[in-house]
Amino acid sequence: MKWNKLGLVWNTDGTQPWSRSHAMGPTPFLRDEKTIRVFLATLDDQGRGRPMFVDVAADNPTRVLNVSPRPLLDIGASGAFDDNGLMAISFVQTKPGELFMYYAGFEICTQIRYRILSGLAISADGGESFTRYSKAPILERTDEELYFRGGPYAMLDEGVFKLWYVAGSEWTNLNGKAMPVYDLRYQKSTDGIHWADRGTLSMAINGEDEHGFGRPWVIKRGPNDYQLFYSIRRRSFGAYRLGYAESTDGIHWVRKDDEMGLDVSPGGFDSHAIMYSAVINVKGKTYCFYNGNNFGEDGFGVAELVE
């Protein structure tokens, strides 16, 4: 693949107390034929994320049309799995006007740095507002997936909810700092709400250099043709890079990272890191929304597939 970077799209101006910095995890959703709604998280003064949206033009995704004036969901109550912030990962339209928001909830811990579990919020007005399905996570801790069950990318495929997410039960030391270790897992559900205690290992990290995968993004091109876009955490880089894989069943993947074709720039907002790729096809064109340095500190960008 070859991409043409169109540049930085948007970053918060920092004037709102709930939105001081960052534009993390851009998640495109085709709202109508003229509008791509990009859901993302901005951070408050304490580094806690809340989801919001930025509408961009479908024929020119660098042109901002509208910005949500308030967060779509607040952080969880003290002691909840998402009391230190949340980031929307994927959206599924279950029926006209109804959207499921699958999100990662962050909780600061004492004996470990943090914990990430997955939650669900539901919109009845097409994505203008959301209500938690439950104060508890839909992917709770289990023996096999103890510290992390996050990055939930969901798809409704022929009446079946399919979920790709990252999960793990250990930490590793990287230059004196504890860093999470997690692989890619897969499972399915009849209602998109109730999930198994353990998923199928879908893609394992390379234990020598890699220690985790960032938000998975799956596209089904045909009955036996799946694409996976994801982020790779490597010890050697100390920052995210983008990965790419293909599959015939959506479960077992052949990595083709060298074919991704989208890497850091010589300078600018994505000169050190590139992460959280999210791909959407609109009017015969393919766009990839993504973050750069420091988890989107300078905002989010977009690139167009040219070959």
PDB file of C-alpha atoms in Angstrom:
ATOM      1  CA  MET A   1       0.000   0.000   0.000  1.00  0.00           C
ATOM      2  CA  LYS A   2       1.043   3.575  -0.645  1.00  0.00           C
ATOM      3  CA  TRP A   3      -0.456   6.465   1.273  1.00  0.00           C
ATOM      4  CA  ASN A   4      -0.446  10.206   0.772  1.00  0.00           C
ATOM      5  CA  LYS A   5      -0.461  12.013   4.095  1.00  0.00           C
ATOM      6  CA  LEU A   6      -3.004  14.833   3.946  1.00  0.00           C
ATOM      7  CA  GLY A   7      -1.815  16.342   7.208  1.00  0.00           C
ATOM      8  CA  LEU A   8      -3.034  17.206  10.657  1.00  0.00           C
ATOM      9  CA  VAL A   9      -6.823  17.489  10.838  1.00  0.00           C
ATOM     10  CA  TRP A  10      -7.748  18.752  14.303  1.00  0.00           C
ATOM     11  CA  ASN A  11      -6.610  19.220  17.873  1.00  0.00           C
ATOM     12  CA  THR A  12      -8.404  20.634  20.877  1.00  0.00           C
ATOM     13  CA  ASP A  13      -7.839  24.313  21.676  1.00  0.00           C
ATOM     14  CA  GLY A  14      -7.661  23.467  25.373  1.00  0.00           C
ATOM     15  CA  THR A  15     -10.289  25.979  26.476  1.00  0.00           C
ATOM     16  CA  GLN A  16     -12.691  23.455  28.012  1.00  0.00           C
ATOM     17  CA  PRO A  17     -11.834  21.882  31.395  1.00  0.00           C
ATOM     18  CA  TRP A  18     -12.691  18.403  30.074  1.00  0.00           C
ATOM     19  CA  SER A  19     -10.649  18.956  26.888  1.00  0.00           C
ATOM     20  CA  ARG A  20      -7.245  20.427  27.677  1.00  0.00           C
ATOM     21  CA  SER A  21      -5.039  18.341  25.391  1.00  0.00           C
ATOM     22  CA  HIS A  22      -4.717  15.487  22.890  1.00  0.00           C
ATOM     23  CA  ALA A  23      -7.073  14.051  20.268  1.00  0.00           C
ATOM     24  CA  MET A  24      -6.635  10.316  20.865  1.00  0.00           C
ATOM     25  CA  GLY A  25      -7.874   7.303  18.951  1.00  0.00           C
ATOM     26  CA  PRO A  26      -9.626   8.835  15.923  1.00  0.00           C
ATOM     27  CA  THR A  27     -12.493   6.497  15.018  1.00  0.00           C
ATOM     28  CA  PRO A  28     -14.299   7.298  11.744  1.00  0.00           C
ATOM     29  CA  PHE A  29     -17.975   6.519  11.234  1.00  0.00           C
ATOM     30  CA  LEU A  30     -19.841   7.423   8.032  1.00  0.00           C
ATOM     31  CA  ARG A  31     -22.667   9.568   9.379  1.00  0.00           C
ATOM     32  CA  ASP A  32     -24.140  10.326   5.946  1.00  0.00           C
ATOM     33  CA  GLU A  33     -22.898  10.590   2.373  1.00  0.00           C
ATOM     34  CA  LYS A  34     -21.364  13.999   3.063  1.00  0.00           C
ATOM     35  CA  THR A  35     -20.040  13.551   6.587  1.00  0.00           C
ATOM     36  CA  ILE A  36     -17.497  11.386   8.378  1.00  0.00           C
ATOM     37  CA  ARG A  37     -17.942  11.574  12.128  1.00  0.00           C
ATOM     38  CA  VAL A  38     -14.584  11.033  13.823  1.00  0.00           C
ATOM     39  CA  PHE A  39     -15.000   9.961  17.429  1.00  0.00           C
ATOM     40  CA  LEU A  40     -11.973  10.515  19.669  1.00  0.00           C
ATOM     41  CA  ALA A  41     -10.920  11.265  23.241  1.00  0.00           C
ATOM     42  CA  THR A  42      -9.482  14.473  24.641  1.00  0.00           C
ATOM     43  CA  LEU A  43      -7.837  14.742  28.058  1.00  0.00           C
ATOM     44  CA  ASP A  44      -8.512  16.945  31.062  1.00  0.00           C
ATOM     45  CA  ASP A  45      -5.876  18.448  33.379  1.00  0.00           C
ATOM     46  CA  GLN A  46      -5.477  15.083  35.109  1.00  0.00           C
ATOM     47  CA  GLY A  47      -4.974  13.178  31.861  1.00  0.00           C
ATOM     48  CA  ARG A  48      -8.411  11.533  31.918  1.00  0.00           C
ATOM     49  CA  GLY A  49     -10.041  10.941  28.546  1.00  0.00           C
ATOM     50  CA  ARG A  50     -13.637  11.567  27.543  1.00  0.00           C
ATOM     51  CA  PRO A  51     -15.127  10.777  24.119  1.00  0.00           C
ATOM     52  CA  MET A  52     -16.303  13.490  21.740  1.00  0.00           C
ATOM     53  CA  PHE A  53     -16.616  13.852  17.963  1.00  0.00           C
ATOM     54  CA  VAL A  54     -15.288  15.936  15.098  1.00  0.00           C
ATOM     55  CA  ASP A  55     -17.287  15.915  11.856  1.00  0.00           C
ATOM     56  CA  VAL A  56     -15.246  16.209   8.654  1.00  0.00           C
ATOM     57  CA  ALA A  57     -16.250  16.403   5.004  1.00  0.00           C
ATOM     58  CA  ALA A  58     -16.464  13.017   3.282  1.00  0.00           C
ATOM     59  CA  ASP A  59     -14.937  14.463   0.097  1.00  0.00           C
ATOM     60  CA  ASN A  60     -12.177  16.292   1.992  1.00  0.00           C
ATOM     61  CA  PRO A  61     -11.475  14.767   5.411  1.00  0.00           C
ATOM     62  CA  THR A  62      -9.154  17.616   6.395  1.00  0.00           C
ATOM     63  CA  ARG A  63     -12.091  20.056   6.357  1.00  0.00           C
ATOM     64  CA  VAL A  64     -13.763  20.232   9.766  1.00  0.00           C
ATOM     65  CA  LEU A  65     -17.539  20.775   9.685  1.00  0.00           C
ATOM     66  CA  ASN A  66     -18.564  20.499  13.314  1.00  0.00           C
ATOM     67  CA  VAL A  67     -17.143  19.765  16.767  1.00  0.00           C
ATOM     68  CA  SER A  68     -19.136  18.379  19.683  1.00  0.00           C
ATOM     69  CA  PRO A  69     -19.575  21.064  22.384  1.00  0.00           C
ATOM     70  CA  ARG A  70     -19.522  18.584  25.261  1.00  0.00           C
ATOM     71  CA  PRO A  71     -18.264  15.061  25.985  1.00  0.00           C
ATOM     72  CA  LEU A  72     -20.443  12.165  24.872  1.00  0.00           C
ATOM     73  CA  LEU A  73     -19.823  10.297  28.118  1.00  0.00           C
ATOM     74  CA  ASP A  74     -18.231  11.283  31.418  1.00  0.00           C
ATOM     75  CA  ILE A  75     -15.646   9.278  33.328  1.00  0.00           C
ATOM     76  CA  GLY A  76     -16.910   6.535  35.615  1.00  0.00           C
ATOM     77  CA  ALA A  77     -17.690   6.874  39.303  1.00  0.00           C
ATOM     78  CA  SER A  78     -14.796   6.639  41.760  1.00  0.00           C
ATOM     79  CA  GLY A  79     -13.695   3.024  41.997  1.00  0.00           C
ATOM     80  CA  ALA A  80     -15.229   2.037  38.658  1.00  0.00           C
ATOM     81  CA  PHE A  81     -13.160   0.447  35.906  1.00  0.00           C
ATOM     82  CA  ASP A  82     -13.297   3.679  33.874  1.00  0.00           C
ATOM     83  CA  ASP A  83     -12.830   6.263  36.632  1.00  0.00           C
ATOM     84  CA  ASN A  84      -9.552   7.476  35.143  1.00  0.00           C
ATOM     85  CA  GLY A  85     -10.808   7.965  31.605  1.00  0.00           C
ATOM     86  CA  LEU A  86     -12.183   6.176  28.598  1.00  0.00           C
ATOM     87  CA  MET A  87     -11.459   6.011  24.887  1.00  0.00           C
ATOM     88  CA  ALA A  88     -13.980   4.974  22.243  1.00  0.00           C
ATOM     89  CA  ILE A  89     -12.597   2.164  20.082  1.00  0.00           C
ATOM     90  CA  SER A  90     -15.385   1.104  17.711  1.00  0.00           C
ATOM     91  CA  PHE A  91     -19.027   1.737  16.839  1.00  0.00           C
ATOM     92  CA  VAL A  92     -21.672  -0.652  15.555  1.00  0.00           C
ATOM     93  CA  GLN A  93     -25.031   0.431  14.170  1.00  0.00           C
ATOM     94  CA  THR A  94     -27.444  -2.185  15.485  1.00  0.00           C
ATOM     95  CA  LYS A  95     -30.590  -0.619  13.998  1.00  0.00           C
ATOM     96  CA  PRO A  96     -31.586   2.785  12.584  1.00  0.00           C
ATOM     97  CA  GLY A  97     -30.612   5.464  15.091  1.00  0.00           C
ATOM     98  CA  GLU A  98     -28.972   3.044  17.551  1.00  0.00           C
ATOM     99  CA  LEU A  99     -25.208   2.852  17.985  1.00  0.00           C
ATOM    100  CA  PHE A 100     -23.153   0.649  20.276  1.00  0.00           C
ATOM    101  CA  MET A 101     -19.968   2.347  21.480  1.00  0.00           C
ATOM    102  CA  TYR A 102     -17.299  -0.102  22.592  1.00  0.00           C
ATOM    103  CA  TYR A 103     -14.681   1.652  24.674  1.00  0.00           C
ATOM    104  CA  ALA A 104     -11.580   1.064  26.775  1.00  0.00           C
ATOM    105  CA  GLY A 105     -11.809   2.147  30.412  1.00  0.00           C
ATOM    106  CA  PHE A 106      -8.708   3.101  32.387  1.00  0.00           C
ATOM    107  CA  GLU A 107      -8.165   2.602  36.108  1.00  0.00           C
ATOM    108  CA  ILE A 108      -5.071   3.695  38.035  1.00  0.00           C
ATOM    109  CA  CYS A 109      -3.793   0.979  40.385  1.00  0.00           C
ATOM    110  CA  THR A 110      -1.342   0.716  43.278  1.00  0.00           C
ATOM    111  CA  GLN A 111       0.554  -2.540  42.768  1.00  0.00           C
ATOM    112  CA  ILE A 112       0.529  -2.173  38.978  1.00  0.00           C
ATOM    113  CA  ARG A 113       0.480   1.074  36.994  1.00  0.00           C
ATOM    114  CA  TYR A 114      -3.014   0.726  35.555  1.00  0.00           C
ATOM    115  CA  ARG A 115      -5.689  -1.648  34.324  1.00  0.00           C
ATOM    116  CA  ILE A 116      -7.681  -1.516  31.064  1.00  0.00           C
ATOM    117  CA  LEU A 117     -11.080  -3.185  30.645  1.00  0.00           C
ATOM    118  CA  SER A 118     -13.819  -2.765  28.042  1.00  0.00           C
ATOM    119  CA  GLY A 119     -17.191  -1.091  28.420  1.00  0.00           C
ATOM    120  CA  LEU A 120     -20.301  -0.469  26.348  1.00  0.00           C
ATOM    121  CA  ALA A 121     -22.402   2.657  25.903  1.00  0.00           C
ATOM    122  CA  ILE A 122     -25.489   2.947  23.698  1.00  0.00           C
ATOM    123  CA  SER A 123     -26.873   5.841  21.666  1.00  0.00           C
ATOM    124  CA  ALA A 124     -30.534   6.094  20.686  1.00  0.00           C
ATOM    125  CA  ASP A 125     -30.106   9.292  18.664  1.00  0.00           C
ATOM    126  CA  GLY A 126     -27.570   8.306  16.025  1.00  0.00           C
ATOM    127  CA  GLY A 127     -24.458   9.160  18.010  1.00  0.00           C
ATOM    128  CA  GLU A 128     -25.328  12.546  19.495  1.00  0.00           C
ATOM    129  CA  SER A 129     -25.383  11.214  23.068  1.00  0.00           C
ATOM    130  CA  PHE A 130     -24.622   7.938  24.838  1.00  0.00           C
ATOM    131  CA  THR A 131     -25.670   6.120  28.004  1.00  0.00           C
ATOM    132  CA  ARG A 132     -23.641   3.396  29.711  1.00  0.00           C
ATOM    133  CA  TYR A 133     -25.103  -0.070  29.334  1.00  0.00           C
ATOM    134  CA  SER A 134     -23.565  -0.911  32.702  1.00  0.00           C
ATOM    135  CA  LYS A 135     -21.266   0.633  35.284  1.00  0.00           C
ATOM    136  CA  ALA A 136     -19.323  -2.626  35.134  1.00  0.00           C
ATOM    137  CA  PRO A 137     -17.201  -3.703  32.165  1.00  0.00           C
ATOM    138  CA  ILE A 138     -18.537  -6.064  29.515  1.00  0.00           C
ATOM    139  CA  LEU A 139     -15.079  -7.656  29.433  1.00  0.00           C
ATOM    140  CA  GLU A 140     -14.243  -8.229  33.096  1.00  0.00           C
ATOM    141  CA  ARG A 141     -10.983  -9.627  34.473  1.00  0.00           C
ATOM    142  CA  THR A 142     -10.457 -13.377  34.227  1.00  0.00           C
ATOM    143  CA  ASP A 143      -7.650 -15.760  35.173  1.00  0.00           C
ATOM    144  CA  GLU A 144      -6.405 -15.899  31.585  1.00  0.00           C
ATOM    145  CA  GLU A 145      -6.886 -12.183  30.816  1.00  0.00           C
ATOM    146  CA  LEU A 146      -6.135 -10.594  34.163  1.00  0.00           C
ATOM    147  CA  TYR A 147      -4.900  -7.024  33.679  1.00  0.00           C
ATOM    148  CA  PHE A 148      -5.962  -6.020  30.189  1.00  0.00           C
ATOM    149  CA  ARG A 149      -9.079  -6.710  28.148  1.00  0.00           C
ATOM    150  CA  GLY A 150      -9.155  -3.546  26.078  1.00  0.00           C
ATOM    151  CA  GLY A 151      -9.106  -2.140  22.561  1.00  0.00           C
ATOM    152  CA  PRO A 152     -12.499  -3.688  21.677  1.00  0.00           C
ATOM    153  CA  TYR A 153     -13.125  -3.551  17.928  1.00  0.00           C
ATOM    154  CA  ALA A 154     -16.607  -4.932  17.189  1.00  0.00           C
ATOM    155  CA  MET A 155     -18.293  -5.848  13.914  1.00  0.00           C
ATOM    156  CA  LEU A 156     -21.851  -7.018  13.223  1.00  0.00           C
ATOM    157  CA  ASP A 157     -21.423  -9.624  10.505  1.00  0.00           C
ATOM    158  CA  GLU A 158     -24.450 -11.529   9.189  1.00  0.00           C
ATOM    159  CA  GLY A 159     -26.249 -11.254  12.511  1.00  0.00           C
ATOM    160  CA  VAL A 160     -23.242 -12.214  14.630  1.00  0.00           C
ATOM    161  CA  PHE A 161     -21.205  -9.792  16.726  1.00  0.00           C
ATOM    162  CA  LYS A 162     -17.482 -10.361  16.286  1.00  0.00           C
ATOM    163  CA  LEU A 163     -14.926  -8.812  18.611  1.00  0.00           C
ATOM    164  CA  TRP A 164     -11.194  -8.339  18.320  1.00  0.00           C
ATOM    165  CA  TYR A 165      -9.457  -6.993  21.401  1.00  0.00           C
ATOM    166  CA  VAL A 166      -6.121  -7.028  23.229  1.00  0.00           C
ATOM    167  CA  ALA A 167      -5.633  -8.996  26.434  1.00  0.00           C
ATOM    168  CA  GLY A 168      -2.833  -9.941  28.788  1.00  0.00           C
ATOM    169  CA  SER A 169      -1.784 -10.808  32.330  1.00  0.00           C
ATOM    170  CA  GLU A 170       1.758  -9.541  32.689  1.00  0.00           C
ATOM    171  CA  TRP A 171       4.131  -6.582  32.617  1.00  0.00           C
ATOM    172  CA  THR A 172       7.654  -6.216  31.288  1.00  0.00           C
ATOM    173  CA  ASN A 173      10.482  -3.886  32.243  1.00  0.00           C
ATOM    174  CA  LEU A 174      11.542  -1.395  29.587  1.00  0.00           C
ATOM    175  CA  ASN A 175      14.391   0.903  30.595  1.00  0.00           C
ATOM    176  CA  GLY A 176      13.277   0.822  34.214  1.00  0.00           C
ATOM    177  CA  LYS A 177       9.589   1.364  33.451  1.00  0.00           C
ATOM    178  CA  ALA A 178       6.885  -1.299  33.722  1.00  0.00           C
ATOM    179  CA  MET A 179       5.132  -1.749  30.372  1.00  0.00           C
ATOM    180  CA  PRO A 180       2.066  -3.903  29.577  1.00  0.00           C
ATOM    181  CA  VAL A 181       2.218  -7.153  27.638  1.00  0.00           C
ATOM    182  CA  TYR A 182      -0.803  -8.225  25.579  1.00  0.00           C
ATOM    183  CA  ASP A 183      -1.785 -10.167  22.458  1.00  0.00           C
ATOM    184  CA  LEU A 184      -4.735  -9.998  20.064  1.00  0.00           C
ATOM    185  CA  ARG A 185      -7.797 -12.085  20.984  1.00  0.00           C
ATOM    186  CA  TYR A 186     -11.078 -12.869  19.203  1.00  0.00           C
ATOM    187  CA  GLN A 187     -14.559 -13.978  20.188  1.00  0.00           C
ATOM    188  CA  LYS A 188     -18.173 -13.658  19.088  1.00  0.00           C
ATOM    189  CA  SER A 189     -21.567 -12.963  20.662  1.00  0.00           C
ATOM    190  CA  THR A 190     -25.232 -13.133  19.699  1.00  0.00           C
ATOM    191  CA  ASP A 191     -26.158  -9.764  21.227  1.00  0.00           C
ATOM    192  CA  GLY A 192     -22.913  -7.764  21.362  1.00  0.00           C
ATOM    193  CA  ILE A 193     -23.283  -7.390  25.126  1.00  0.00           C
ATOM    194  CA  HIS A 194     -22.482 -10.738  26.721  1.00  0.00           C
ATOM    195  CA  TRP A 195     -19.056 -12.178  26.000  1.00  0.00           C
ATOM    196  CA  ALA A 196     -17.036 -15.205  27.078  1.00  0.00           C
ATOM    197  CA  ASP A 197     -14.480 -15.163  29.882  1.00  0.00           C
ATOM    198  CA  ARG A 198     -11.725 -16.037  27.460  1.00  0.00           C
ATOM    199  CA  GLY A 199     -11.142 -15.294  23.807  1.00  0.00           C
ATOM    200  CA  THR A 200      -9.273 -17.222  21.146  1.00  0.00           C
ATOM    201  CA  LEU A 201      -5.648 -16.195  20.714  1.00  0.00           C
ATOM    202  CA  SER A 202      -5.781 -14.563  17.306  1.00  0.00           C
ATOM    203  CA  MET A 203      -2.306 -13.103  16.900  1.00  0.00           C
ATOM    204  CA  ALA A 204       0.609 -13.358  19.325  1.00  0.00           C
ATOM    205  CA  ILE A 205       3.318 -10.794  19.828  1.00  0.00           C
ATOM    206  CA  ASN A 206       6.928 -11.467  18.907  1.00  0.00           C
ATOM    207  CA  GLY A 207       8.240 -11.842  22.432  1.00  0.00           C
ATOM    208  CA  GLU A 208      11.801 -10.837  21.580  1.00  0.00           C
ATOM    209  CA  ASP A 209      11.032  -7.232  20.669  1.00  0.00           C
ATOM    210  CA  GLU A 210       7.274  -6.664  20.802  1.00  0.00           C
ATOM    211  CA  HIS A 211       5.283  -6.339  23.987  1.00  0.00           C
ATOM    212  CA  GLY A 212       1.843  -5.313  22.763  1.00  0.00           C
ATOM    213  CA  PHE A 213      -0.587  -4.436  20.005  1.00  0.00           C
ATOM    214  CA  GLY A 214      -2.611  -1.227  19.952  1.00  0.00           C
ATOM    215  CA  ARG A 215      -6.234  -0.810  18.881  1.00  0.00           C
ATOM    216  CA  PRO A 216      -7.150  -3.409  16.203  1.00  0.00           C
ATOM    217  CA  TRP A 217      -9.206  -2.274  13.202  1.00  0.00           C
ATOM    218  CA  VAL A 218     -10.738  -4.978  11.006  1.00  0.00           C
ATOM    219  CA  ILE A 219     -12.257  -4.655   7.536  1.00  0.00           C
ATOM    220  CA  LYS A 220     -14.100  -7.499   5.836  1.00  0.00           C
ATOM    221  CA  ARG A 221     -13.616  -7.210   2.079  1.00  0.00           C
ATOM    222  CA  GLY A 222     -15.330 -10.472   1.166  1.00  0.00           C
ATOM    223  CA  PRO A 223     -16.497 -13.875   2.497  1.00  0.00           C
ATOM    224  CA  ASN A 224     -12.911 -15.048   3.040  1.00  0.00           C
ATOM    225  CA  ASP A 225     -11.009 -11.795   2.978  1.00  0.00           C
ATOM    226  CA  TYR A 226     -10.214  -9.777   6.106  1.00  0.00           C
ATOM    227  CA  GLN A 227      -7.782  -6.923   6.690  1.00  0.00           C
ATOM    228  CA  LEU A 228      -6.321  -6.026  10.076  1.00  0.00           C
ATOM    229  CA  PHE A 229      -4.789  -2.646  10.831  1.00  0.00           C
ATOM    230  CA  TYR A 230      -3.131  -2.335  14.227  1.00  0.00           C
ATOM    231  CA  SER A 231      -0.334  -0.683  16.201  1.00  0.00           C
ATOM    232  CA  ILE A 232       2.827  -2.387  17.432  1.00  0.00           C
ATOM    233  CA  ARG A 233       4.649  -1.621  20.674  1.00  0.00           C
ATOM    234  CA  ARG A 234       8.337  -2.496  20.297  1.00  0.00           C
ATOM    235  CA  ARG A 235      11.155  -2.333  22.802  1.00  0.00           C
ATOM    236  CA  SER A 236      13.601  -1.266  20.093  1.00  0.00           C
ATOM    237  CA  PHE A 237      11.577   1.799  19.079  1.00  0.00           C
ATOM    238  CA  GLY A 238      10.100   2.750  22.433  1.00  0.00           C
ATOM    239  CA  ALA A 239       7.088   4.050  20.507  1.00  0.00           C
ATOM    240  CA  TYR A 240       4.251   2.746  18.359  1.00  0.00           C
ATOM    241  CA  ARG A 241       4.482   1.806  14.685  1.00  0.00           C
ATOM    242  CA  LEU A 242       1.695   0.576  12.403  1.00  0.00           C
ATOM    243  CA  GLY A 243       1.141  -3.031  11.379  1.00  0.00           C
ATOM    244  CA  TYR A 244      -0.979  -4.836   8.802  1.00  0.00           C
ATOM    245  CA  ALA A 245      -2.223  -8.424   8.429  1.00  0.00           C
ATOM    246  CA  GLU A 246      -4.626 -10.461   6.296  1.00  0.00           C
ATOM    247  CA  SER A 247      -6.853 -13.453   7.047  1.00  0.00           C
ATOM    248  CA  THR A 248      -9.303 -15.800   5.372  1.00  0.00           C
ATOM    249  CA  ASP A 249     -11.401 -16.341   8.513  1.00  0.00           C
ATOM    250  CA  GLY A 250     -10.814 -13.229  10.638  1.00  0.00           C
ATOM    251  CA  ILE A 251      -9.218 -15.344  13.363  1.00  0.00           C
ATOM    252  CA  HIS A 252      -5.849 -16.538  12.085  1.00  0.00           C
ATOM    253  CA  TRP A 253      -3.710 -13.786  10.598  1.00  0.00           C
ATOM    254  CA  VAL A 254      -0.735 -13.576   8.257  1.00  0.00           C
ATOM    255  CA  ARG A 255       1.318 -10.548   9.186  1.00  0.00           C
ATOM    256  CA  LYS A 256       2.359  -8.283   6.323  1.00  0.00           C
ATOM    257  CA  ASP A 257       3.641  -5.306   8.276  1.00  0.00           C
ATOM    258  CA  ASP A 258       5.996  -4.220   5.496  1.00  0.00           C
ATOM    259  CA  GLU A 259       2.991  -3.708   3.212  1.00  0.00           C
ATOM    260  CA  MET A 260       1.353  -1.126   5.486  1.00  0.00           C
ATOM    261  CA  GLY A 261       3.305   1.674   3.860  1.00  0.00           C
ATOM    262  CA  LEU A 262       2.513   4.329   6.471  1.00  0.00           C
ATOM    263  CA  ASP A 263       5.327   5.330   8.802  1.00  0.00           C
ATOM    264  CA  VAL A 264       6.660   8.278  10.778  1.00  0.00           C
ATOM    265  CA  SER A 265       7.521  11.562   9.049  1.00  0.00           C
ATOM    266  CA  PRO A 266      10.879  13.405   9.107  1.00  0.00           C
ATOM    267  CA  GLY A 267       9.284  16.083  11.275  1.00  0.00           C
ATOM    268  CA  GLY A 268       5.969  17.302  12.606  1.00  0.00           C
ATOM    269  CA  PHE A 269       3.219  15.731  14.694  1.00  0.00           C
ATOM    270  CA  ASP A 270       4.067  12.147  13.634  1.00  0.00           C
ATOM    271  CA  SER A 271       7.875  12.255  13.562  1.00  0.00           C
ATOM    272  CA  HIS A 272       8.499   9.938  16.519  1.00  0.00           C
ATOM    273  CA  ALA A 273       5.464   7.650  16.673  1.00  0.00           C
ATOM    274  CA  ILE A 274       2.457   6.632  14.585  1.00  0.00           C
ATOM    275  CA  MET A 275      -0.496   4.696  16.014  1.00  0.00           C
ATOM    276  CA  TYR A 276      -4.227   3.949  16.231  1.00  0.00           C
ATOM    277  CA  SER A 277      -4.861   3.524  12.501  1.00  0.00           C
ATOM    278  CA  ALA A 278      -8.541   3.484  11.525  1.00  0.00           C
ATOM    279  CA  VAL A 279      -9.468   2.940   7.889  1.00  0.00           C
ATOM    280  CA  ILE A 280     -12.677   3.897   6.105  1.00  0.00           C
ATOM    281  CA  ASN A 281     -13.815   3.626   2.484  1.00  0.00           C
ATOM    282  CA  VAL A 282     -15.827   6.596   1.213  1.00  0.00           C
ATOM    283  CA  LYS A 283     -16.966   7.314  -2.343  1.00  0.00           C
ATOM    284  CA  GLY A 284     -14.336   5.078  -3.902  1.00  0.00           C
ATOM    285  CA  LYS A 285     -11.522   6.454  -1.762  1.00  0.00           C
ATOM    286  CA  THR A 286      -9.799   4.950   1.261  1.00  0.00           C
ATOM    287  CA  TYR A 287      -8.679   7.079   4.182  1.00  0.00           C
ATOM    288  CA  CYS A 288      -6.623   6.199   7.243  1.00  0.00           C
ATOM    289  CA  PHE A 289      -7.076   8.327  10.353  1.00  0.00           C
ATOM    290  CA  TYR A 290      -4.287   8.054  12.915  1.00  0.00           C
ATOM    291  CA  ASN A 291      -2.350   9.596  15.794  1.00  0.00           C
ATOM    292  CA  GLY A 292       1.288  10.600  15.969  1.00  0.00           C
ATOM    293  CA  ASN A 293       3.659  11.521  18.767  1.00  0.00           C
ATOM    294  CA  ASN A 294       2.750  10.980  22.410  1.00  0.00           C
ATOM    295  CA  PHE A 295      -0.639   9.368  21.810  1.00  0.00           C
ATOM    296  CA  GLY A 296      -2.081  12.249  19.800  1.00  0.00           C
ATOM    297  CA  GLU A 297      -0.756  15.168  21.832  1.00  0.00           C
ATOM    298  CA  ASP A 298      -0.771  17.361  18.712  1.00  0.00           C
ATOM    299  CA  GLY A 299      -4.059  16.039  17.325  1.00  0.00           C
ATOM    300  CA  PHE A 300      -5.002  13.479  14.689  1.00  0.00           C
ATOM    301  CA  GLY A 301      -4.111  13.213  11.016  1.00  0.00           C
ATOM    302  CA  VAL A 302      -5.384  11.487   7.906  1.00  0.00           C
ATOM    303  CA  ALA A 303      -3.814   9.824   4.878  1.00  0.00           C
ATOM    304  CA  GLU A 304      -5.326   8.755   1.543  1.00  0.00           C
ATOM    305  CA  LEU A 305      -4.569   5.419  -0.112  1.00  0.00           C
ATOM    306  CA  VAL A 306      -3.136   6.103  -3.566  1.00  0.00           C
ATOM    307  CA  GLU A 307      -2.094   2.591  -4.632  1.00  0.00           C
TER     308      GLU A 307
END
